[in-house]
Amino acid sequence: MGGCDDHARRPPSLPWTVRVQLAALALAHRRDGSVRRLLFSLGDLKSGTTSRPGASGSGVRSADVTIDASRGLWARVFSPSPAADADADAEPAPVPIVVYFHGGGFVLFSAASRPYDAFCRRLCRDLHAVVVSVNYRLAPEHRFPAAYDDGVAALRYLDANADSLPEAHVPVDLSSCFLAGDSAGGNITHHVAQRWAASSPAANLHVAGAVLIQPFFGGEERTEAEVALDRVSALSVAATDHYWREFLPEGATRDHEAARVCGEGVELADAFPPAMVVVGGFDLLKDWQARYVEALRGKGKPVRVVEYPDAVHGFHAFPELADSGKFVEEMKLFVQEHSSTKHQACLGI
């Protein structure tokens, strides 16, 4: 993974459409990292669901489903159309299911936010998988461990209701369930995978892999990347510190188990799934991600590292960036590699 010399490189030149969106996100934060909530809410445009596959131009249907009304927990389900070469009279082959956790420092965005609706729709189409984007509860109203509890609740819901997901016109293979998320969602992906693996539930749902896109980990010390890349893009050290203060239990430090997932004393279940960790060269979190990879490998866990030297934090959500397309292809390969054999043929293996 990238070393200290990488910090001296000039930031990449980004398309103006990306620069505008990153600048708007930066503007929604004060210098101390706190969020101007009204300003952010005005810019956080939402997408509706699509019941007709042609309506979005992607061949993907979507619908919202309530997981737990008592805690306001719901998810958006994206379902691909049957394969173009599928026999109309034959039962469609089961497809993998991807459970997605959006980013936003545990405090921002939702499953309906336009960038996440569009990204999950894209994953659904390109991976030919059912994607379930979890609208977990946000901090500071709902601190640790609410987001993790909601992630596990979503898996339990799917284990019991996979055959009746709305707008799912293809069957899902619960033995090929993948957890994925970016930034704070990558953090949630790790903790939900760990909880599911450690609890050894008597369930049909099997977590076959975890995809962590620039996951949000941390600690009290400052890494070289945090010092060198502060404010290079929309993400700043002040903002990350604010997110941790909002999410962690009051009075906790960034060395809390939710943030610091590497080092001595960190538990990792024997059944923790194979992981794919995505790292950007201009992401100030990349040193924590490198330590996470070392921790996984130190425990003997299979992990694939995918690095994009010119990628800023959140690059995956911008389809106009070449690295975003490369990442989706890498994720497709990962899903193909770790899916059950009964439907690998339909994935192109």
Coordinates of C-alpha atoms in Angstrom, one line a residue:
M1 CA 0.0 0.0 0.0
G2 CA 1.1 3.6 -0.6
G3 CA 3.9 5.0 1.5
C4 CA 4.9 8.4 2.8
D5 CA 6.1 9.7 -0.5
D6 CA 2.6 9.5 -1.9
H7 CA 1.6 12.5 0.4
A8 CA 3.9 14.8 -1.6
R9 CA 2.0 14.3 -4.9
R10 CA -0.3 16.9 -6.2
P11 CA -4.0 16.2 -5.8
P12 CA -5.7 14.8 -9.0
S13 CA -7.5 17.1 -11.4
L14 CA -11.2 16.3 -11.0
P15 CA -14.1 17.0 -13.5
W16 CA -16.0 20.2 -12.6
T17 CA -19.1 18.2 -11.8
V18 CA -17.2 16.3 -9.1
R19 CA -15.5 19.5 -7.8
V20 CA -18.9 21.2 -7.4
Q21 CA -20.4 18.4 -5.4
L22 CA -17.3 18.0 -3.1
A23 CA -17.3 21.8 -2.6
A24 CA -21.0 21.8 -1.6
L25 CA -20.3 19.0 0.9
A26 CA -17.4 21.0 2.4
L27 CA -19.5 24.1 2.6
A28 CA -22.0 22.2 4.7
H29 CA -19.3 21.9 7.4
R30 CA -18.0 24.6 9.7
R31 CA -14.3 25.0 10.3
D32 CA -14.6 23.0 13.5
G33 CA -16.0 20.1 11.5
S34 CA -19.6 20.3 12.7
V35 CA -22.4 20.1 10.2
R36 CA -24.6 23.0 9.1
R37 CA -27.6 20.7 9.1
L38 CA -30.1 23.1 7.4
L39 CA -27.7 23.8 4.6
F40 CA -26.9 20.1 4.2
S41 CA -30.6 19.1 4.2
L42 CA -31.2 21.6 1.4
G43 CA -28.6 19.9 -0.7
D44 CA -29.4 16.3 0.2
L45 CA -31.8 15.6 -2.7
K46 CA -33.8 12.4 -2.5
S47 CA -34.7 9.9 -5.2
G48 CA -38.0 8.0 -5.3
T49 CA -38.5 4.3 -6.1
T50 CA -39.1 3.0 -9.6
S51 CA -41.5 0.1 -10.1
R52 CA -40.9 -0.1 -13.9
P53 CA -37.4 -1.3 -14.9
G54 CA -37.3 1.1 -17.8
A55 CA -38.2 4.2 -15.8
S56 CA -34.6 4.8 -14.6
G57 CA -33.0 3.7 -17.8
S58 CA -31.1 1.0 -15.9
G59 CA -33.4 -2.0 -16.1
V60 CA -33.7 -1.9 -12.3
R61 CA -36.7 -1.8 -10.1
S62 CA -36.7 -0.4 -6.6
A63 CA -39.1 -0.4 -3.6
D64 CA -38.8 0.5 0.1
V65 CA -39.5 -2.1 2.8
T66 CA -40.1 -1.6 6.5
I67 CA -37.7 -3.7 8.7
D68 CA -38.7 -2.5 12.1
A69 CA -41.4 0.2 12.4
S70 CA -40.7 0.7 16.1
R71 CA -37.2 2.0 15.4
G72 CA -38.0 3.6 12.0
L73 CA -35.7 1.1 10.3
W74 CA -36.3 0.5 6.6
A75 CA -34.3 -0.4 3.4
R76 CA -34.5 0.3 -0.3
V77 CA -34.5 -2.9 -2.4
F78 CA -33.1 -2.8 -5.9
S79 CA -33.9 -5.8 -8.2
P80 CA -32.4 -6.5 -11.6
S81 CA -34.4 -7.6 -14.6
P82 CA -34.0 -11.2 -15.6
A83 CA -30.9 -11.9 -17.7
A84 CA -31.4 -11.0 -21.4
D85 CA -30.5 -14.5 -22.5
A86 CA -32.6 -16.2 -19.9
D87 CA -35.2 -18.8 -21.0
A88 CA -38.6 -17.1 -20.5
D89 CA -40.2 -20.5 -19.5
A90 CA -37.5 -21.6 -17.1
E91 CA -37.2 -20.6 -13.5
P92 CA -34.7 -17.7 -13.2
A93 CA -31.5 -18.6 -11.5
P94 CA -31.0 -17.2 -8.0
V95 CA -28.7 -14.1 -7.7
P96 CA -26.5 -12.8 -5.0
I97 CA -27.7 -10.3 -2.5
V98 CA -25.7 -7.3 -1.5
V99 CA -26.6 -5.5 1.7
Y100 CA -25.3 -1.9 1.5
F101 CA -24.6 0.6 4.2
H102 CA -24.2 4.2 3.0
G103 CA -21.5 6.6 4.2
G104 CA -21.8 10.0 5.9
G105 CA -19.9 9.8 9.2
F106 CA -22.8 8.0 10.9
V107 CA -24.7 11.4 10.8
L108 CA -25.5 12.2 7.2
F109 CA -27.3 10.9 4.1
S110 CA -29.9 8.1 3.7
A111 CA -30.7 5.2 1.5
A112 CA -32.9 7.6 -0.6
S113 CA -30.1 10.2 -1.1
R114 CA -29.5 10.6 -4.8
P115 CA -25.9 9.6 -4.9
Y116 CA -26.6 6.4 -3.0
D117 CA -29.8 5.5 -4.8
A118 CA -27.8 5.9 -8.1
F119 CA -24.8 3.9 -6.9
C120 CA -26.9 1.0 -5.5
R121 CA -28.9 1.0 -8.8
R122 CA -25.6 0.7 -10.6
L123 CA -24.4 -2.1 -8.5
C124 CA -27.7 -3.9 -9.0
R125 CA -27.4 -3.7 -12.7
D126 CA -23.7 -4.4 -13.2
L127 CA -23.4 -7.2 -10.6
H128 CA -26.8 -8.6 -11.5
A129 CA -27.6 -8.8 -7.8
V130 CA -30.4 -7.8 -5.5
V131 CA -29.1 -4.8 -3.5
V132 CA -30.7 -3.9 -0.1
S133 CA -29.6 -0.4 1.0
V134 CA -30.2 -0.1 4.7
N135 CA -31.5 3.2 6.1
Y136 CA -29.9 2.8 9.6
R137 CA -30.5 5.3 12.3
L138 CA -28.2 8.3 12.5
A139 CA -26.3 9.9 15.2
P140 CA -26.3 11.9 17.4
E141 CA -29.9 11.0 18.1
H142 CA -28.9 7.3 17.9
R143 CA -25.3 6.7 19.0
F144 CA -23.2 3.6 19.1
P145 CA -24.3 0.8 18.8
A146 CA -27.5 1.7 17.0
A147 CA -26.2 1.5 13.4
Y148 CA -24.7 -1.9 14.1
D149 CA -27.9 -3.1 15.7
D150 CA -29.8 -2.0 12.7
G151 CA -27.4 -3.8 10.3
V152 CA -27.8 -7.1 12.2
A153 CA -31.6 -6.5 12.2
A154 CA -31.6 -6.1 8.5
L155 CA -29.8 -9.4 8.0
R156 CA -32.3 -11.2 10.3
Y157 CA -35.1 -9.6 8.3
L158 CA -33.7 -10.9 5.0
D159 CA -33.1 -14.3 6.5
A160 CA -36.8 -14.5 7.3
N161 CA -38.3 -12.6 4.3
A162 CA -36.0 -13.0 1.3
D163 CA -38.7 -14.8 -0.7
S164 CA -41.1 -11.9 -0.4
L165 CA -38.9 -8.8 -1.0
P166 CA -40.9 -6.1 -2.9
E167 CA -40.2 -5.7 -6.6
A168 CA -37.7 -8.7 -6.5
H169 CA -38.5 -10.5 -9.8
V170 CA -35.5 -12.8 -9.4
P171 CA -34.9 -15.2 -6.5
V172 CA -32.0 -14.5 -4.2
D173 CA -29.4 -16.9 -3.0
L174 CA -29.0 -16.4 0.8
S175 CA -25.8 -18.4 0.8
S176 CA -24.3 -15.6 -1.3
C177 CA -24.9 -12.6 0.8
F178 CA -22.3 -9.8 0.6
L179 CA -22.0 -6.8 3.0
A180 CA -20.8 -3.6 1.5
G181 CA -20.4 0.0 2.5
D182 CA -18.4 3.2 2.1
S183 CA -16.7 5.3 4.8
A184 CA -18.9 5.0 7.9
G185 CA -20.8 2.3 6.0
G186 CA -17.5 0.4 5.6
N187 CA -17.1 0.6 9.3
I188 CA -20.6 -0.7 9.8
T189 CA -19.9 -3.5 7.3
H190 CA -17.0 -4.7 9.4
H191 CA -18.9 -4.6 12.7
V192 CA -22.0 -6.3 11.3
A193 CA -19.9 -9.0 9.6
Q194 CA -18.1 -9.6 12.9
R195 CA -21.4 -9.7 14.9
W196 CA -23.0 -12.1 12.4
A197 CA -19.9 -14.3 12.3
A198 CA -19.5 -14.4 16.1
S199 CA -23.1 -15.1 16.9
S200 CA -23.1 -18.2 14.7
P201 CA -26.8 -17.8 14.0
A202 CA -28.9 -20.8 12.9
A203 CA -29.8 -19.0 9.7
N204 CA -30.0 -19.6 6.0
L205 CA -28.2 -16.3 5.3
H206 CA -24.5 -16.7 4.9
V207 CA -22.2 -13.7 4.6
A208 CA -19.9 -14.8 1.8
G209 CA -17.8 -11.6 1.7
A210 CA -17.4 -8.0 2.9
V211 CA -16.6 -5.1 0.7
L212 CA -15.2 -2.1 2.6
I213 CA -14.9 1.0 0.5
Q214 CA -12.5 3.5 2.1
P215 CA -13.8 2.5 5.6
F216 CA -14.0 5.0 8.4
F217 CA -11.6 3.8 11.2
G218 CA -9.5 5.8 13.6
G219 CA -7.8 6.4 16.9
E220 CA -6.5 9.1 19.1
E221 CA -3.1 9.4 17.4
R222 CA -2.8 11.3 14.1
T223 CA -1.5 9.3 11.2
E224 CA 0.9 10.7 8.5
A225 CA -2.0 10.6 6.0
E226 CA -4.3 12.6 8.3
V227 CA -1.7 15.3 8.7
A228 CA -0.6 15.4 5.1
L229 CA -4.1 15.1 3.4
D230 CA -6.2 17.2 5.8
R231 CA -8.7 19.3 3.7
V232 CA -7.3 18.0 0.4
S233 CA -10.9 17.0 -0.5
A234 CA -14.2 17.4 1.2
L235 CA -13.1 15.3 4.1
S236 CA -11.1 17.0 6.9
V237 CA -9.7 15.8 10.2
A238 CA -12.0 18.3 12.0
A239 CA -15.0 16.6 10.3
T240 CA -13.9 13.1 11.1
D241 CA -13.3 14.1 14.8
H242 CA -16.8 15.6 14.8
Y243 CA -18.4 12.5 13.4
W244 CA -16.7 10.3 16.1
R245 CA -18.0 12.7 18.8
E246 CA -21.5 12.4 17.5
F247 CA -21.5 8.6 17.1
L248 CA -19.4 7.2 20.0
P249 CA -20.8 7.0 23.6
E250 CA -20.5 10.4 25.3
G251 CA -17.1 10.8 26.8
A252 CA -15.5 8.0 24.7
T253 CA -12.2 8.6 22.9
R254 CA -11.4 7.6 19.3
D255 CA -9.6 4.5 20.7
H256 CA -13.1 3.1 21.3
E257 CA -13.6 -0.4 19.9
A258 CA -16.0 1.0 17.2
A259 CA -13.2 3.2 15.7
R260 CA -10.0 1.4 16.5
V261 CA -10.3 -2.1 14.9
C262 CA -6.6 -2.9 14.7
G263 CA -3.9 -3.7 17.2
E264 CA -3.7 -6.0 20.2
G265 CA -6.9 -7.2 21.9
V266 CA -9.1 -6.8 18.8
E267 CA -11.4 -9.7 18.4
L268 CA -12.2 -11.3 15.1
A269 CA -14.5 -14.3 14.7
D270 CA -13.3 -17.5 13.1
A271 CA -16.2 -17.2 10.6
F272 CA -15.3 -13.6 9.6
P273 CA -15.8 -13.5 5.8
P274 CA -13.2 -12.8 3.1
A275 CA -12.8 -9.1 2.6
M276 CA -12.1 -6.6 -0.1
V277 CA -10.7 -3.3 1.1
V278 CA -10.7 -0.3 -1.2
V279 CA -8.1 2.4 -0.6
G280 CA -7.7 5.9 -2.2
G281 CA -4.3 7.6 -2.5
F282 CA -5.8 11.0 -1.5
D283 CA -7.9 9.7 1.3
L284 CA -6.8 10.9 4.7
L285 CA -8.1 7.7 6.2
K286 CA -5.9 5.4 4.2
D287 CA -3.3 4.7 6.9
W288 CA -6.1 3.4 9.2
Q289 CA -7.3 1.3 6.3
A290 CA -3.7 -0.1 5.9
R291 CA -3.6 -1.1 9.5
Y292 CA -7.0 -2.7 9.2
V293 CA -5.7 -4.9 6.3
E294 CA -2.6 -5.8 8.4
A295 CA -4.9 -6.8 11.3
L296 CA -7.0 -9.0 9.0
R297 CA -4.0 -10.7 7.6
G298 CA -2.5 -11.1 11.0
K299 CA -5.5 -13.1 12.0
G300 CA -5.1 -15.3 8.8
K301 CA -8.1 -13.8 7.0
P302 CA -8.3 -13.6 3.2
V303 CA -8.3 -10.0 2.1
R304 CA -8.0 -8.3 -1.3
V305 CA -6.7 -4.8 -1.3
V306 CA -7.7 -2.6 -4.3
E307 CA -5.8 0.7 -4.5
Y308 CA -6.5 3.7 -6.6
P309 CA -3.5 6.1 -6.2
D310 CA -5.4 9.2 -7.4
A311 CA -8.7 8.6 -5.7
V312 CA -10.2 11.0 -3.2
H313 CA -12.6 10.0 -0.4
G314 CA -15.9 9.1 -1.9
F315 CA -14.7 8.6 -5.5
H316 CA -16.8 5.6 -6.1
A317 CA -20.0 7.6 -6.1
F318 CA -19.0 9.6 -9.2
P319 CA -19.5 7.5 -12.3
E320 CA -17.7 10.1 -14.4
L321 CA -14.5 9.1 -12.7
A322 CA -12.6 6.2 -14.4
D323 CA -11.6 4.7 -11.0
S324 CA -15.3 4.4 -10.1
G325 CA -16.0 2.1 -13.1
K326 CA -12.8 0.1 -12.3
F327 CA -14.0 -0.4 -8.8
V328 CA -17.4 -1.7 -9.8
E329 CA -15.6 -4.2 -12.1
E330 CA -13.4 -5.3 -9.2
M331 CA -16.4 -5.7 -6.9
K332 CA -18.1 -7.8 -9.6
L333 CA -15.0 -10.1 -9.7
F334 CA -15.0 -10.4 -5.9
V335 CA -18.7 -11.3 -5.8
Q336 CA -18.1 -13.9 -8.6
E337 CA -15.2 -15.4 -6.8
H338 CA -17.1 -15.9 -3.5
S339 CA -20.6 -16.7 -4.7
S340 CA -22.0 -20.1 -4.4
T341 CA -21.4 -22.4 -7.4
K342 CA -25.1 -22.9 -8.1
H343 CA -25.3 -19.6 -9.9
Q344 CA -21.8 -18.7 -10.9
A345 CA -22.5 -19.6 -14.5
C346 CA -25.1 -16.9 -14.8
L347 CA -22.6 -14.4 -13.4
G348 CA -20.2 -15.2 -16.3
I349 CA -17.6 -17.5 -14.5

